[in-house]
Amino acid sequence: MAKRIEDLKLIGNKRLTNDLFIIELSSDEELPELRPGQFAQVKVEGSPETFLRRPISIHDVDLSNNSFKLLIQIAGKGTETLSRLKKGDNLNLIYPLGNTFSLPPVNEKILLIGGGCGVAPLLFLGKHLKSFGCLPDVLLGFRNSERIIEYEEYLKIGEVFLTTEDGSTGEKGYVTSHSVLSSSKYDRIYCCGPDSMMRAVAAYSKKTSTECEVSLENLMACGIGACLCCIVDTVKGNVCTCIDGPVFNITELKW
Ligand SMILES: Cc1cc2nc3c(=O)[nH]c(=O)nc-3n(C[C@H](O)[C@H](O)[C@H](O)COP(=O)(O)OP(=O)(O)OC[C@H]3O[C@@H](n4cnc5c(N)ncnc54)[C@H](O)[C@@H]3O)c2cc1C
Ligand code: FES
């Protein structure tokens, strides 16, 4: 798939919490085909510390508006700089990068599991699945009720189950302790979130013989397979998360 290096126009920057925000970008040209699971390498201007582009997942796509969104958590200097961008600013991206979530066979029972900012790639995936007639359930985990984001958006995809670590909304605990995992049998799980969460979901999937794909967020520098800093050890040997991933079936990973 052709990749672009392009200055995109910022048409929105919406703060969701003190450290989470969504930017919307539009292109003067027709957008390239974007697929769920893919990411962009975002250029952060203004400091030698942010010389390397930052990888951010495609969160949502609006073809009618020729625009797409990135959901970003402030983690350090780069994402903090991005949070201060204003409508009308330009942002340089290399995109679309990486592989995609697979499309499931029809009639499978699907669950999307996201934790914290890891919910980012699942909205686009959920909408994509829905456009193919698949209505996935969604299980989202957050630290507390104040950290819940994009709930209304996920409700448009299917039934949404929630956990919070302090029990302030939904079931108390982690996503893997939610009762829906024992009351329902899913054919396939798509998951993105903190490494520990994805490993716990992978363990559940193995135990219950459920197909499972996870989206890894390994540290990246180039994003195009040149620097080898995003290597992951798989059953096929070492591969680059940026070009062979970020989406992997858990059977490929040595988890
Ligand atoms: C394929 C992919 C998709 C991603 N999608 C998103 C997304 O949709 N939204 C989002 O907010 N973030 C996403 N990330 C993580 C994001 O790239 C990092 O948080 C960001 O690069 C941090 O840059 P910074 O300059 O703000 O922080 P830095 O100063 O570079 O780092 C601050 C802290 O964040 C940690 N960090 C840096 N990179 C990562 C990483 N890749 N994963 C976990 N921790 C990291 C550092 O170790 C450090 O502790 C994604 C990462 C990958 C690889
Ligand atoms: S980030 Fe450079 S090879 Fe993957």
XYZ file of C-alpha atoms and ligand atoms in Angstrom:
312
model
C 0.000 0.000 0.000
C 1.401 3.415 -1.007
C 2.661 5.573 1.832
C 2.504 9.334 1.903
C 4.547 12.026 3.554
C 2.084 14.859 3.784
C 1.241 18.094 5.558
C -2.288 17.631 6.831
C -4.515 20.435 8.090
C -5.680 20.293 11.706
C -9.442 20.857 11.697
C -10.055 20.069 15.367
C -8.318 19.493 18.695
C -10.673 18.309 21.420
C -9.539 17.748 25.023
C -11.198 14.676 26.590
C -9.407 14.607 29.964
C -6.394 16.427 31.393
C -4.050 14.165 29.391
C -6.125 12.767 26.519
C -7.134 14.614 23.383
C -8.334 13.970 19.839
C -7.016 15.779 16.810
C -8.795 15.690 13.482
C -6.808 16.055 10.268
C -7.920 16.672 6.726
C -6.080 16.411 3.438
C -6.266 18.575 0.314
C -5.997 15.350 -1.681
C -8.289 12.352 -1.485
C -7.233 10.288 1.541
C -5.374 7.065 0.769
C -7.089 3.834 1.759
C -6.823 3.589 5.544
C -7.368 0.301 7.342
C -8.058 -0.488 11.012
C -4.868 -1.176 12.966
C -2.687 1.098 10.836
C -0.807 4.013 12.297
C 0.911 7.257 11.305
C 4.376 8.552 12.137
C 3.732 12.070 13.350
C 6.372 14.780 13.085
C 6.709 16.953 16.168
C 8.221 20.339 15.407
C 10.216 22.583 17.651
C 12.741 20.562 19.666
C 15.769 18.254 19.145
C 14.245 15.995 21.853
C 11.330 15.253 19.536
C 13.429 14.685 16.422
C 11.988 11.186 15.970
C 8.435 10.949 14.716
C 5.844 9.571 17.161
C 3.706 6.547 16.143
C -0.038 7.105 16.659
C -2.911 4.797 15.597
C -5.683 5.821 13.238
C -8.595 6.290 15.648
C -11.483 7.127 13.335
C -12.010 7.966 9.668
C -14.662 10.217 8.131
C -14.518 9.733 4.358
C -17.405 12.178 3.784
C -15.201 14.885 5.286
C -11.919 13.490 3.868
C -10.592 13.498 7.444
C -9.399 11.167 10.172
C -8.756 11.368 13.911
C -5.908 10.500 16.245
C -6.623 9.860 19.936
C -3.531 10.798 21.903
C -2.404 10.500 25.510
C 0.204 12.933 26.761
C 3.179 10.725 27.678
C 6.101 13.127 27.254
C 7.423 16.079 25.312
C 6.238 14.947 21.855
C 2.613 14.260 22.708
C 2.492 17.323 24.969
C 3.586 19.467 22.003
C 0.897 17.860 19.836
C -1.732 18.649 22.478
C -1.072 22.378 21.973
C -1.760 22.320 18.206
C -4.577 24.582 17.061
C -7.181 24.458 14.332
C -5.548 25.579 11.082
C -2.067 24.285 12.010
C -0.299 21.861 9.684
C 0.919 18.472 10.877
C 3.330 16.357 8.854
C 2.574 12.622 8.788
C 4.001 9.513 7.165
C 0.988 7.261 6.704
C -0.644 4.777 6.462
C 1.876 2.431 8.118
C 1.775 -1.120 9.438
C -0.529 -4.057 8.865
C -4.207 -4.300 9.761
C -6.599 -6.303 11.889
C -7.976 -9.257 9.924
C -11.575 -9.295 8.753
C -13.385 -12.152 10.553
C -15.495 -14.768 8.766
C -19.194 -13.807 8.739
C -21.349 -14.832 11.718
C -18.466 -14.932 14.185
C -19.128 -13.521 17.656
C -16.598 -10.748 18.141
C -15.344 -8.878 21.190
C -13.182 -5.752 21.064
C -11.166 -5.221 24.262
C -9.435 -1.911 24.967
C -7.714 -0.466 27.994
C -7.033 3.235 28.608
C -5.628 4.974 25.547
C -5.419 1.511 23.933
C -9.037 1.964 22.925
C -7.670 4.206 20.117
C -7.526 1.779 17.139
C -10.683 -0.096 18.140
C -13.223 2.557 17.142
C -12.168 2.490 13.484
C -12.044 -1.316 13.645
C -15.531 -1.510 15.192
C -17.034 0.789 12.542
C -15.275 -1.183 9.803
C -16.646 -4.493 11.151
C -20.120 -2.972 11.401
C -19.952 -1.904 7.748
C -19.441 -5.610 6.923
C -22.536 -6.579 8.931
C -20.691 -7.665 12.059
C -21.864 -6.159 15.368
C -19.080 -6.704 17.896
C -19.425 -6.354 21.649
C -16.975 -3.948 23.239
C -15.258 -4.343 26.608
C -13.398 -1.267 27.844
C -11.289 -0.893 30.967
C -10.258 2.351 32.659
C -8.681 3.387 35.945
C -11.781 5.237 37.168
C -14.946 6.902 35.874
C -13.136 10.168 35.127
C -10.856 8.317 32.681
C -13.707 6.858 30.587
C -13.428 8.150 27.026
C -15.397 7.751 23.810
C -18.130 5.677 25.515
C -20.915 7.144 23.339
C -18.873 6.444 20.188
C -18.402 2.775 21.094
C -22.136 2.467 21.845
C -22.734 3.147 18.127
C -20.834 -0.062 17.333
C -22.450 -2.555 19.687
C -23.073 -3.433 23.328
C -20.439 -1.885 25.591
C -19.216 -3.440 28.868
C -17.112 -1.391 31.263
C -14.662 -2.033 34.037
C -12.949 0.501 36.270
C -10.161 -0.390 38.652
C -11.886 1.425 41.535
C -15.412 0.254 40.642
C -16.680 3.820 40.141
C -18.440 2.757 36.896
C -19.125 -0.701 35.496
C -17.641 -3.775 37.124
C -14.732 -3.316 39.515
C -11.373 -4.710 38.401
C -9.577 -5.385 35.138
C -11.136 -6.253 31.775
C -10.148 -9.903 32.193
C -12.280 -10.162 35.352
C -15.462 -8.864 33.671
C -18.373 -11.311 33.959
C -19.116 -11.175 30.212
C -15.989 -13.268 29.627
C -17.502 -16.124 31.621
C -21.144 -15.646 30.558
C -20.504 -15.393 26.793
C -18.407 -17.395 24.359
C -16.694 -15.312 21.705
C -15.093 -16.665 18.514
C -12.594 -13.830 18.176
C -11.108 -11.052 20.287
C -9.323 -7.923 19.053
C -7.344 -6.202 21.776
C -5.241 -3.104 22.353
C -3.985 -1.622 25.595
C -1.147 -1.867 28.085
C 1.199 -4.822 27.554
C 0.117 -6.524 30.808
C -3.537 -6.261 29.793
C -2.922 -7.732 26.331
C -0.941 -10.613 27.837
C -3.808 -11.337 30.275
C -6.319 -11.261 27.396
C -4.009 -13.549 25.387
C -3.881 -16.015 28.305
C -7.693 -15.994 28.541
C -7.962 -16.519 24.758
C -5.558 -19.453 24.801
C -7.390 -21.043 27.726
C -10.757 -20.696 25.987
C -9.472 -21.475 22.443
C -10.594 -18.040 21.227
C -8.915 -16.461 18.195
C -7.147 -13.294 19.341
C -5.284 -10.426 17.706
C -3.413 -7.770 19.655
C -1.941 -4.450 18.545
C 1.536 -3.974 20.007
C 2.887 -0.554 20.969
C 6.619 -1.288 20.949
C 8.969 1.686 20.998
C 9.563 2.850 17.437
C 11.945 5.199 15.684
C 11.687 5.038 11.876
C 8.332 3.243 11.527
C 9.334 1.825 8.125
C 11.522 -1.200 8.924
C 14.922 0.520 8.694
C 16.210 0.949 12.271
C 15.210 -2.427 13.826
C 14.402 -0.816 17.178
C 10.863 -2.258 17.268
C 11.838 -5.947 16.976
C 9.510 -8.509 18.502
C 10.417 -12.147 19.020
C 7.847 -14.353 17.270
C 7.553 -18.047 16.427
C 8.876 -17.073 12.966
C 11.899 -15.298 14.488
C 12.513 -11.599 15.024
C 10.217 -9.293 13.054
C 9.644 -5.531 12.969
C 6.523 -4.372 14.767
C 6.281 -1.387 12.422
C 5.984 -3.358 9.168
C 5.055 -6.940 10.183
C 2.748 -5.518 12.882
C 1.584 -3.725 14.894
C -1.235 -6.309 14.777
C -0.305 -9.906 15.611
C -2.315 -13.046 16.125
C -1.301 -14.237 19.609
C -0.263 -17.609 18.165
C 2.567 -15.744 16.397
C 3.906 -14.253 19.639
C 6.050 -16.037 22.203
C 3.686 -15.059 25.026
C 1.999 1.358 16.594
C 1.805 2.330 17.743
C 0.608 2.981 17.874
C 0.433 3.909 18.917
N -0.782 4.518 19.000
C -0.962 5.456 19.948
C -2.197 6.163 20.003
O -3.108 5.957 19.201
N -2.312 7.107 20.955
C -1.309 7.379 21.860
O -1.487 8.269 22.711
N -0.161 6.701 21.849
C 0.051 5.763 20.912
N 1.249 5.087 20.874
C 2.274 5.408 21.887
C 2.951 6.726 21.501
O 3.676 6.541 20.300
C 3.918 7.195 22.605
O 3.206 7.445 23.786
C 4.610 8.456 22.153
O 5.526 8.171 21.120
C 5.353 9.100 23.307
O 6.029 10.236 22.808
P 6.380 11.454 23.780
O 7.402 12.278 23.110
O 5.148 12.134 24.242
O 6.970 10.744 25.027
P 8.495 10.318 25.253
O 9.176 11.416 25.966
O 9.081 9.780 23.997
O 8.237 9.131 26.243
C 7.484 9.346 27.458
C 7.215 8.017 28.088
O 6.370 7.247 27.221
C 6.995 6.003 26.935
N 6.741 5.622 25.551
C 7.291 6.157 24.448
N 6.881 5.494 23.342
C 6.050 4.516 23.786
C 5.332 3.477 23.165
N 5.399 3.253 21.860
N 4.563 2.680 23.932
C 4.515 2.852 25.248
N 5.197 3.799 25.909
C 5.955 4.611 25.189
C 8.478 6.238 27.154
O 9.142 5.033 27.467
C 8.484 7.202 28.316
O 8.344 6.523 29.544
C 1.460 4.157 19.859
C 2.679 3.477 19.724
C 2.851 2.578 18.687
C 4.142 1.861 18.530
S 10.658 1.429 13.991
Fe 12.441 1.278 12.780
S 12.354 -0.778 12.140
Fe 10.493 -0.520 13.178
